[in-house]
mmCIF file of N, CA and C in Angstrom:
data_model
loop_
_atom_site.group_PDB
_atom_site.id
_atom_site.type_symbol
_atom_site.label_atom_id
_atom_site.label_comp_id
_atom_site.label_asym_id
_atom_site.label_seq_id
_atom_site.Cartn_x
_atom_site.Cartn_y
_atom_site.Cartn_z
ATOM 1 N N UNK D 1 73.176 98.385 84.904
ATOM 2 C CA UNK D 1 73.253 99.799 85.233
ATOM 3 C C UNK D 1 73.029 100.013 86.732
ATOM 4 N N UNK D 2 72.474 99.052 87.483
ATOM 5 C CA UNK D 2 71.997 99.577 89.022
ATOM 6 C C UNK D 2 72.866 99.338 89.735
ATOM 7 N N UNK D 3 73.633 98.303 89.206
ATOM 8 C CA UNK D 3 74.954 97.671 89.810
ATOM 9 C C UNK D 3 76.128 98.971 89.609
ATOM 10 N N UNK D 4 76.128 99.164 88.664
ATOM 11 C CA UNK D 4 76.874 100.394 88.556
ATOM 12 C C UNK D 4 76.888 101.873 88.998
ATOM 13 N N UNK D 5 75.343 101.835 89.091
ATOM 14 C CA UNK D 5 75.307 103.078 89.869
ATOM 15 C C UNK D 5 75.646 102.800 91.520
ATOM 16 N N UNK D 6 75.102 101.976 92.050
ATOM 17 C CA UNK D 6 75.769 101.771 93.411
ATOM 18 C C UNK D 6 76.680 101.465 93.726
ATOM 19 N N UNK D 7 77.892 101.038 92.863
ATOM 20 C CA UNK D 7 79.162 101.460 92.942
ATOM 21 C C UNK D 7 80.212 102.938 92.565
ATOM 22 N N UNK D 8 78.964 103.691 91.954
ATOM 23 C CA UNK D 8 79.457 104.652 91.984
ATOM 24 C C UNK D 8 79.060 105.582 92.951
ATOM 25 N N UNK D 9 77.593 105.130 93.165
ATOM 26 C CA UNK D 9 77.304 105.583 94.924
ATOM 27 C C UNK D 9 78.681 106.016 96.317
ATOM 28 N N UNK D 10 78.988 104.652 96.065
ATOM 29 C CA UNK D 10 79.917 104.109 97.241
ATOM 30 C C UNK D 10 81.349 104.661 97.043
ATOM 31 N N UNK D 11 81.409 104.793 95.667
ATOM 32 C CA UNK D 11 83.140 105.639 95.130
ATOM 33 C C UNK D 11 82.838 107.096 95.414
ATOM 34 N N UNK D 12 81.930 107.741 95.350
ATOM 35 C CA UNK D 12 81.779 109.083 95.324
ATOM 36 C C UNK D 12 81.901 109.691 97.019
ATOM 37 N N UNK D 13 81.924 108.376 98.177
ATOM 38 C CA UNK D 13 81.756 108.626 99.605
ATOM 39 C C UNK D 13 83.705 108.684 99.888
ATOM 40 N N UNK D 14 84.059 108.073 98.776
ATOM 41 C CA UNK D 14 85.768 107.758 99.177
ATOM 42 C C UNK D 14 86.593 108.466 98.492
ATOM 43 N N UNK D 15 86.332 108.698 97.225
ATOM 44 C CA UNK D 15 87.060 109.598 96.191
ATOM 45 C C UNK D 15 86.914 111.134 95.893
ATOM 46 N N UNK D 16 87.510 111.810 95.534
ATOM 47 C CA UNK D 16 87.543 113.016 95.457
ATOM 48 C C UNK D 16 86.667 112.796 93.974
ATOM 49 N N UNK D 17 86.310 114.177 93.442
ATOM 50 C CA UNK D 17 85.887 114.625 92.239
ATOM 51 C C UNK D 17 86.966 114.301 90.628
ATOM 52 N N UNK D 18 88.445 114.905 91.087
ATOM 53 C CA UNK D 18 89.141 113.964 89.816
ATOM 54 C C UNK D 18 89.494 112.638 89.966
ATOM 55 N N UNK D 19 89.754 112.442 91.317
ATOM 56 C CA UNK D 19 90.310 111.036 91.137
ATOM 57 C C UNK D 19 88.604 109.961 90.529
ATOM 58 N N UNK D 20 87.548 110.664 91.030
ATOM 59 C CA UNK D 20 86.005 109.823 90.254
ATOM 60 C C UNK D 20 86.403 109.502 88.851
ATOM 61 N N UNK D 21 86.399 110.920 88.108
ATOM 62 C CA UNK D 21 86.529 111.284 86.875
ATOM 63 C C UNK D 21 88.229 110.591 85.618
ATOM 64 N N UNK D 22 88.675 110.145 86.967
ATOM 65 C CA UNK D 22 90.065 109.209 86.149
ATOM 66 C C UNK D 22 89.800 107.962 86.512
ATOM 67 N N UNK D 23 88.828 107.196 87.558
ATOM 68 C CA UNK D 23 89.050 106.360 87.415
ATOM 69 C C UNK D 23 87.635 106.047 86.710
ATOM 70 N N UNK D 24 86.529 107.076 86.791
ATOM 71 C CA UNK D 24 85.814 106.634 85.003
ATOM 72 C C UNK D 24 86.693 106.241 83.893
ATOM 73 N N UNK D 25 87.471 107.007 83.484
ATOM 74 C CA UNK D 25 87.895 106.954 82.308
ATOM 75 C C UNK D 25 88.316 106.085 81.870
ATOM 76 N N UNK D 26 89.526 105.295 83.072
ATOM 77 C CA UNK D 26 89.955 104.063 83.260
ATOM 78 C C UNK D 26 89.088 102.870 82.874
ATOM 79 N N UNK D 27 87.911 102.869 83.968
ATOM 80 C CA UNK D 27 87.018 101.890 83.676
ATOM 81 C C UNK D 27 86.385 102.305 82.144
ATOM 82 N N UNK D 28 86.142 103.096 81.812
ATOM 83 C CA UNK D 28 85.487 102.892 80.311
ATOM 84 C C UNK D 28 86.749 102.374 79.586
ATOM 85 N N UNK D 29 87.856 102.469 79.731
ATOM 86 C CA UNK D 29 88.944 101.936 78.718
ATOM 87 C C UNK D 29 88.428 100.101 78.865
ATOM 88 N N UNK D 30 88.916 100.192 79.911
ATOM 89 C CA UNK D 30 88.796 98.715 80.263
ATOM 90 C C UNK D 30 87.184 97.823 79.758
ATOM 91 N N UNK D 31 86.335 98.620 80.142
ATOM 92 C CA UNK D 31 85.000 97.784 79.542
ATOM 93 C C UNK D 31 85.047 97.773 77.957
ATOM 94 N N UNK D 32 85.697 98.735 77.248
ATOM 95 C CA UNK D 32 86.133 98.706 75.502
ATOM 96 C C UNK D 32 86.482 98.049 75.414
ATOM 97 N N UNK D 33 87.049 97.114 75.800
ATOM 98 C CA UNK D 33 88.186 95.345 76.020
ATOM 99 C C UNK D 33 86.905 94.617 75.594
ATOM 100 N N UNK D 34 85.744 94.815 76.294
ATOM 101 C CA UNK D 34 84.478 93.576 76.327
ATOM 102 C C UNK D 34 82.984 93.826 75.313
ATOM 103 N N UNK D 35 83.299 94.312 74.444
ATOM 104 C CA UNK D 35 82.133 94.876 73.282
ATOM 105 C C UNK D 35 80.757 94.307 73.339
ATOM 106 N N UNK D 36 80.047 94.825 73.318
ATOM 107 C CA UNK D 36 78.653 94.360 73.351
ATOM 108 C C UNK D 36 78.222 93.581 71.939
ATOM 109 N N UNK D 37 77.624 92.721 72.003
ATOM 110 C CA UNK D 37 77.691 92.044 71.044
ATOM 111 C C UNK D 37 76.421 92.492 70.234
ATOM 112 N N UNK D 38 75.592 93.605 70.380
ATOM 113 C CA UNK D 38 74.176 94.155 70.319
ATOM 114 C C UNK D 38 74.391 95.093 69.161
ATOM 115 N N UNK D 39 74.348 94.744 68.303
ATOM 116 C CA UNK D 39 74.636 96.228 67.486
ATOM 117 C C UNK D 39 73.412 97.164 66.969
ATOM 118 N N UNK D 40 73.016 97.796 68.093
ATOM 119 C CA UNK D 40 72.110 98.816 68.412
ATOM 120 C C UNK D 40 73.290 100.401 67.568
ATOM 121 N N UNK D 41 71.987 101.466 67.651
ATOM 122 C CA UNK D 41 73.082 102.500 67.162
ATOM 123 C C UNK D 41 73.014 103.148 68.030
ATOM 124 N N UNK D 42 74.228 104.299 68.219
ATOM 125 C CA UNK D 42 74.903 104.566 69.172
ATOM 126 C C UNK D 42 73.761 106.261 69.504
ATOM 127 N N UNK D 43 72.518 106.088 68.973
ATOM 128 C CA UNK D 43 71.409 107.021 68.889
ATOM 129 C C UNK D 43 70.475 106.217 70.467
ATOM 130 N N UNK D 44 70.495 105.114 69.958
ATOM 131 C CA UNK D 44 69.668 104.558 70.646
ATOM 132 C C UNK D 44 70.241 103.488 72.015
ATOM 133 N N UNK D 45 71.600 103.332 71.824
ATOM 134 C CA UNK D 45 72.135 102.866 73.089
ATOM 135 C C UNK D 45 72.411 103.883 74.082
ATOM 136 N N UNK D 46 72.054 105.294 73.632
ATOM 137 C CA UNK D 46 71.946 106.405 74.230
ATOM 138 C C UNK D 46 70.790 106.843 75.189
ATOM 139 N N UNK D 47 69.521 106.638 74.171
ATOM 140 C CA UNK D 47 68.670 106.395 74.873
ATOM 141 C C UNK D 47 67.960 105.669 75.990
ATOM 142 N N UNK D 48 69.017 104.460 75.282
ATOM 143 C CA UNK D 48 68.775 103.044 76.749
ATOM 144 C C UNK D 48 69.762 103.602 77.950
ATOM 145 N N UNK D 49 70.529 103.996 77.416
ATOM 146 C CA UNK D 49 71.443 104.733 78.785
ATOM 147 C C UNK D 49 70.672 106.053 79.545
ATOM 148 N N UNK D 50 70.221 106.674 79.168
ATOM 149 C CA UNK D 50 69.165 107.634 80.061
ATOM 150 C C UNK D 50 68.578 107.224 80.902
ATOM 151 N N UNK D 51 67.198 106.357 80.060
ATOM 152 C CA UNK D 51 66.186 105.422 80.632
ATOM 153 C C UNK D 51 66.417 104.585 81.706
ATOM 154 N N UNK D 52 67.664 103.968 81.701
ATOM 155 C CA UNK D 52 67.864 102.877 82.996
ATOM 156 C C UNK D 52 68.879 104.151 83.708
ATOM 157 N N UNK D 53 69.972 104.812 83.342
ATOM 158 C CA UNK D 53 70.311 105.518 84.560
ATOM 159 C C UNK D 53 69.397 105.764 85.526
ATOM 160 N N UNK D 54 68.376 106.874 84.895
ATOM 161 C CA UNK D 54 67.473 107.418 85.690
ATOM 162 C C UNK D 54 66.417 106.467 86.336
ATOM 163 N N UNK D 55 66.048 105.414 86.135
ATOM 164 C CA UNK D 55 65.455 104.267 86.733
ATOM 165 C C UNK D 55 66.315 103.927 87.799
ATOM 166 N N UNK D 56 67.092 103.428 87.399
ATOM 167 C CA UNK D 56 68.303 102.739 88.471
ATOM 168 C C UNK D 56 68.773 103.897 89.317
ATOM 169 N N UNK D 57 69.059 104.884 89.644
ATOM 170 C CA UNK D 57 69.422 105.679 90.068
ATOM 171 C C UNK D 57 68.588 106.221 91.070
ATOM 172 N N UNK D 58 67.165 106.123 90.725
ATOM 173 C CA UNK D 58 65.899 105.962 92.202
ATOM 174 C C UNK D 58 66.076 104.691 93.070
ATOM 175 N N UNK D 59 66.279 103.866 92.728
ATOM 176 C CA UNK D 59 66.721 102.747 93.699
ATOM 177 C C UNK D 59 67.894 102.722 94.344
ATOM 178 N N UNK D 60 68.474 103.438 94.137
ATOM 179 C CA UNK D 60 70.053 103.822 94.907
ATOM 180 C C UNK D 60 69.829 104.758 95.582
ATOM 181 N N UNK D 61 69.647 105.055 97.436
ATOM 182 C CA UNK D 61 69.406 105.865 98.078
ATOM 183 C C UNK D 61 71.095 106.765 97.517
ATOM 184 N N UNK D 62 70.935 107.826 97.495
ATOM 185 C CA UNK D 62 71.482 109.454 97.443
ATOM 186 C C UNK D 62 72.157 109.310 96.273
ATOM 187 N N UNK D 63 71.912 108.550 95.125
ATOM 188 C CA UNK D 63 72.359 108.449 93.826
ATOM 189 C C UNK D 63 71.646 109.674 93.259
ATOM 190 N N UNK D 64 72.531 110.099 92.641
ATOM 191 C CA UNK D 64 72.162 111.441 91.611
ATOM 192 C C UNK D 64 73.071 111.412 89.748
ATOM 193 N N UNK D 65 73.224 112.868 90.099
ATOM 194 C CA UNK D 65 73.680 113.236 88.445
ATOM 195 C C UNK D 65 75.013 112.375 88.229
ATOM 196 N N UNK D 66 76.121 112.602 89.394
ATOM 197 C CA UNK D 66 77.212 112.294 89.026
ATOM 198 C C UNK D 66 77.217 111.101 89.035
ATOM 199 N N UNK D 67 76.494 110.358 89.960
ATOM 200 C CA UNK D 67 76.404 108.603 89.866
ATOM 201 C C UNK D 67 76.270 108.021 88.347
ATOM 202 N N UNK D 68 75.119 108.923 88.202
ATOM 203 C CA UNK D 68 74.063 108.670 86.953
ATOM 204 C C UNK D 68 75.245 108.565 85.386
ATOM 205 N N UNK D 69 75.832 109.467 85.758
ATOM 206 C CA UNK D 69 77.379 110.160 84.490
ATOM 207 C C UNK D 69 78.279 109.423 84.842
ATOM 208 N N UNK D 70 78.813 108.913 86.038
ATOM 209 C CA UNK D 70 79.681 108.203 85.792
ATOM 210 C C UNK D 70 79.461 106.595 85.999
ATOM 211 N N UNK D 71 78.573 106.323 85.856
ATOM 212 C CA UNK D 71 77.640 104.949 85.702
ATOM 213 C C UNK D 71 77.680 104.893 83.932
ATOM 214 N N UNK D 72 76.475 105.808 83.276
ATOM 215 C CA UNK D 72 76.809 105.465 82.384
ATOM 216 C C UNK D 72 78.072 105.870 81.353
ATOM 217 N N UNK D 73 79.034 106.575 81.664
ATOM 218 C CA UNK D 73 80.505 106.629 81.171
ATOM 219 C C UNK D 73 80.618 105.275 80.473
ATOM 220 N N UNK D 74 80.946 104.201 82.031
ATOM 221 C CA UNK D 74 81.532 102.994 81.654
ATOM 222 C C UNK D 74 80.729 102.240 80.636
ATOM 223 N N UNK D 75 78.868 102.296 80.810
ATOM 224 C CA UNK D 75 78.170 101.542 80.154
ATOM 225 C C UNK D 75 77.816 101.993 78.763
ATOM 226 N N UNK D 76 78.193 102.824 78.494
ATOM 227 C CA UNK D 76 78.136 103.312 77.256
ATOM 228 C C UNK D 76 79.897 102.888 76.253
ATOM 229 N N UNK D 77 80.694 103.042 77.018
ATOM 230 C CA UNK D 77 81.792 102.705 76.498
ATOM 231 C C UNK D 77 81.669 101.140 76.231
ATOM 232 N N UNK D 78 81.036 100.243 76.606
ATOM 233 C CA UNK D 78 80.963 98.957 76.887
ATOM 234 C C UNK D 78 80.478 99.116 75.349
ATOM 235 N N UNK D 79 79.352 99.718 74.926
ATOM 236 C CA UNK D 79 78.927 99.548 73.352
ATOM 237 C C UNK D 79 79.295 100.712 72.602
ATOM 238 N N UNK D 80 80.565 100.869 72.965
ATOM 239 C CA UNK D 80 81.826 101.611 71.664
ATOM 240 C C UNK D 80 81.067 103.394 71.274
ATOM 241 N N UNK D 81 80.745 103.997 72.622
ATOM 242 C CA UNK D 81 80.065 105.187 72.182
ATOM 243 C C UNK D 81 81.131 105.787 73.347
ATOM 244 N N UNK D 82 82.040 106.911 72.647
ATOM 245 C CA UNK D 82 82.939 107.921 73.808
ATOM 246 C C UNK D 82 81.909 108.869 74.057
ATOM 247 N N UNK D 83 82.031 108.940 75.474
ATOM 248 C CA UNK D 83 81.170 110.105 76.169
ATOM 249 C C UNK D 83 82.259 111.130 77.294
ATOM 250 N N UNK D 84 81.982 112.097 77.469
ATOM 251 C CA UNK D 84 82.691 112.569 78.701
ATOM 252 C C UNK D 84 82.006 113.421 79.267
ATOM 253 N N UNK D 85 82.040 112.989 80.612
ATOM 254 C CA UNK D 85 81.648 113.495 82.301
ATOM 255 C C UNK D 85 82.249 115.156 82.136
ATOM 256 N N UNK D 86 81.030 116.032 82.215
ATOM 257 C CA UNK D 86 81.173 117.183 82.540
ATOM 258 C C UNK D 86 80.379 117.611 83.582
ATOM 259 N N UNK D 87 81.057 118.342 84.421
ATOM 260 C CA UNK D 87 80.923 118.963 85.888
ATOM 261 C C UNK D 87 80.201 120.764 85.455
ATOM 262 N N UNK D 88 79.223 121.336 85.967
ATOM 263 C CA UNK D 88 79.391 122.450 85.902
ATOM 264 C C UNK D 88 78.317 122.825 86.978
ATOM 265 N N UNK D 89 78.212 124.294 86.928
ATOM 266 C CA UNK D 89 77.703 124.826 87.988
ATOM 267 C C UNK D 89 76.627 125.648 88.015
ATOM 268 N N UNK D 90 75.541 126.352 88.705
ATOM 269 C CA UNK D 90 75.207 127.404 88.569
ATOM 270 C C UNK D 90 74.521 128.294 89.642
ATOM 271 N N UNK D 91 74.003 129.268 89.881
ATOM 272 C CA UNK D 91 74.265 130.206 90.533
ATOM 273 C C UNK D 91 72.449 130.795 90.693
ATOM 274 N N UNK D 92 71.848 130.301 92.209
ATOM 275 C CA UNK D 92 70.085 130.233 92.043
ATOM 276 C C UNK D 92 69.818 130.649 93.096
ATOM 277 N N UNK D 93 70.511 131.639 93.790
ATOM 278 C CA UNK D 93 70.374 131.759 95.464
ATOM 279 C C UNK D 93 71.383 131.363 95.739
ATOM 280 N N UNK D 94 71.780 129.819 95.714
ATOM 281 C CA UNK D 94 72.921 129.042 96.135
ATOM 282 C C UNK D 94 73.772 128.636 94.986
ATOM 283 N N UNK D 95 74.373 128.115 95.405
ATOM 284 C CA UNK D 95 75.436 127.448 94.404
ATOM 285 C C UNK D 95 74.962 126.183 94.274
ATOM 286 N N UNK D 96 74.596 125.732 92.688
ATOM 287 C CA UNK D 96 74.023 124.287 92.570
ATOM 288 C C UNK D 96 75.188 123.795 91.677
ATOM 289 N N UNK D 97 75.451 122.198 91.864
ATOM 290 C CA UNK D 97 76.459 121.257 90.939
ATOM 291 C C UNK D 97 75.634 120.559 90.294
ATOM 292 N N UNK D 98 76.160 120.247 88.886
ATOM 293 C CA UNK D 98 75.157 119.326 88.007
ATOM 294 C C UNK D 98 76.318 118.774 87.264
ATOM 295 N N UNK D 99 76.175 117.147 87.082
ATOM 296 C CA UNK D 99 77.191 116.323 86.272
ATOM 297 C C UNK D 99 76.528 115.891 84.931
ATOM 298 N N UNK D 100 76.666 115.675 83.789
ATOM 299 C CA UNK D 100 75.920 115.381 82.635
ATOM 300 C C UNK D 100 77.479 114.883 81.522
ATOM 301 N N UNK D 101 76.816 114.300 80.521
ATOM 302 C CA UNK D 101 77.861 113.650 79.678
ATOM 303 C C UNK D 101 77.415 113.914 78.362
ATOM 304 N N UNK D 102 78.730 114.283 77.842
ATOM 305 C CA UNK D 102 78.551 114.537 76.239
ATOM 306 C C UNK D 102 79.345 113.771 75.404
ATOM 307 N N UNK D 103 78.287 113.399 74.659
ATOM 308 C CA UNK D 103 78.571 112.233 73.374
ATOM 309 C C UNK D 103 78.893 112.839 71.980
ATOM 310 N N UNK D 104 79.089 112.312 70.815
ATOM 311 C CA UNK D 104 78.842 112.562 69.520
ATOM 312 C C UNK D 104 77.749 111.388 68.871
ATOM 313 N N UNK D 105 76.795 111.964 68.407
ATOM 314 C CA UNK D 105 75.372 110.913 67.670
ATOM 315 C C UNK D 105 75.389 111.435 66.590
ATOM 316 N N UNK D 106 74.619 110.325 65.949
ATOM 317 C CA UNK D 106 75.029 110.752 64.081
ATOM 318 C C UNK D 106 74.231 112.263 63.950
ATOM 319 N N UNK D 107 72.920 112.787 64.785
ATOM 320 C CA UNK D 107 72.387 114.119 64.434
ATOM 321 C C UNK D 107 74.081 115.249 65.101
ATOM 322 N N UNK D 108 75.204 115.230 65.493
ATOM 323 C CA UNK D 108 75.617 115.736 66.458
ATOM 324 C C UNK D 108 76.023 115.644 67.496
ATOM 325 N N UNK D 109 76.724 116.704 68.327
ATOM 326 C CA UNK D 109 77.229 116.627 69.831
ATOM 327 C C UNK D 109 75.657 116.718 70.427
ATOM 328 N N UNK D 110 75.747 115.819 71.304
ATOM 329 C CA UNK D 110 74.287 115.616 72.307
ATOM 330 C C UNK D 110 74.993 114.949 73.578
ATOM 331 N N UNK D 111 73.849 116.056 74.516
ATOM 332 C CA UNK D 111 74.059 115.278 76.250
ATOM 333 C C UNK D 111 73.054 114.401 76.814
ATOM 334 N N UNK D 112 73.509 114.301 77.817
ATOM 335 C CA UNK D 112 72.393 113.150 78.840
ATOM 336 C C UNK D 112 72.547 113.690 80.110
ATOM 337 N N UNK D 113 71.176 113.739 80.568
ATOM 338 C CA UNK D 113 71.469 114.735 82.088
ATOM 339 C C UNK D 113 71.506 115.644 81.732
ATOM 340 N N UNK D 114 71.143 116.677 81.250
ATOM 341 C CA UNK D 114 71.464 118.159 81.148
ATOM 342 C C UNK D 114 70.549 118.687 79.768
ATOM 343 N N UNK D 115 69.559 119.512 80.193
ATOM 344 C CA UNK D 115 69.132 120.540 79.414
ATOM 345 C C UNK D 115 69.503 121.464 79.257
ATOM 346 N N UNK D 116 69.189 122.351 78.040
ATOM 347 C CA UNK D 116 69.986 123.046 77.266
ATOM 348 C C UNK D 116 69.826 124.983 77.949
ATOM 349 N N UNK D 117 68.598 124.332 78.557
ATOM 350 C CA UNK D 117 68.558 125.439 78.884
ATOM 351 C C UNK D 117 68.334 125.864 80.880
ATOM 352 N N UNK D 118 69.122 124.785 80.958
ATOM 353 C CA UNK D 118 68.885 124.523 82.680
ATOM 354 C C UNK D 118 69.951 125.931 83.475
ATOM 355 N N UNK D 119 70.795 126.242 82.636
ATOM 356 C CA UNK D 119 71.740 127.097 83.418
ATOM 357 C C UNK D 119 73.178 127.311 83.844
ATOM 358 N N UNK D 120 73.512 125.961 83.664
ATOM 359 C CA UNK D 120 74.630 125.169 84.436
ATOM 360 C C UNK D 120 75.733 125.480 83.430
ATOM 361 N N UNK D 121 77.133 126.247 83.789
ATOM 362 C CA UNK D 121 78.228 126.605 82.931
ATOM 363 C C UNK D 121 78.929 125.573 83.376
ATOM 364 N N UNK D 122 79.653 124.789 82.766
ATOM 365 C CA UNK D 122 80.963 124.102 82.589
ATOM 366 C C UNK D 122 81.529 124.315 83.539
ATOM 367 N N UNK D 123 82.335 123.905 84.367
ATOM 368 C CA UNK D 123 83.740 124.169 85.517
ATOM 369 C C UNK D 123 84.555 123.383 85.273
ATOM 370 N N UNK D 124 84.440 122.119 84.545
ATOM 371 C CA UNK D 124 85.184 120.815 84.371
ATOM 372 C C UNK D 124 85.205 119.954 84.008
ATOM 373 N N UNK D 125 85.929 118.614 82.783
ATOM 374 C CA UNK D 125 85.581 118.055 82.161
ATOM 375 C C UNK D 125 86.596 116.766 82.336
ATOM 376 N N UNK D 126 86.354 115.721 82.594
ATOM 377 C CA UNK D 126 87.112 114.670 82.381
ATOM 378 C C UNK D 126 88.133 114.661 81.529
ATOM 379 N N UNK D 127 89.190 114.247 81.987
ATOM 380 C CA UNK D 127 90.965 114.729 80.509
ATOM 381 C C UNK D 127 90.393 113.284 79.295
ATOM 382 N N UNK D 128 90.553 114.097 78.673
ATOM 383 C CA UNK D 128 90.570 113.328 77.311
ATOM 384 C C UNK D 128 91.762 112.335 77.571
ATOM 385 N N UNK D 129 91.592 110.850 77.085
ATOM 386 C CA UNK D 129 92.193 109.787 77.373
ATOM 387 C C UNK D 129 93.780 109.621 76.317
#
């Protein structure tokens, strides 16, 4: 995951916002090629995906939400769980951006990065593959 977030560090200095978000998508296709051989449930490979984003993501100077979302995109696809990178916004004085990803888990649709009650409306969502 740290490896990944600092490459998404470094993509986010060169790429625009969709071209990030297509070539997530891309790379999660491609890591579905290489299955994890762990058969954890997709409750709890969820959880391991939080836990080390947000770990790994302090060790990456100016790594944040979107690193964090499109880091774990790919690493979650790696153990057969579709997630998608949503962009949204909200409005606090300034204009704040927040990236977070939504899964399906056996309780339901559930995110990562994003509370429910933080504020942040939708603006944009990765194209369905």
């Amino acid at each position: 995951m740290l490896i990944a977030i600092a490459i998404a560090r470094l993509a986010t200095e060169v790429f625009s916002i969709e071209q990030l978000l297509k070539l997530a998508g891309e790379a999660a296709q491609w890591a579905e090629r290489f299955p994890s051989f762990d058969r954890r449930s997709p409750d709890e490979w969820a959880e391991i995906a939080d836990l080390l984003a947000n770990r790994a993501s302090r060790l990456v100077p100016g790594a944040q939400c979107l690193q964090r979302a499109l880091a774990s995109r790919v690493w979650l696809a790696r153990r057969g769980i579709d997630a998608q990178i949503v962009v949204g916004f909200r409005k606090r004085g300034t204009l704040e951006g927040h990236a977070w990803l939504e899964l399906q888990l056996s309780g339901g649709p559930s995110t990562l990065f994003k509370g429910f009650e933080d504020g942040y409306r939708e603006s944009f969502r990765e194209a369905a593959a």
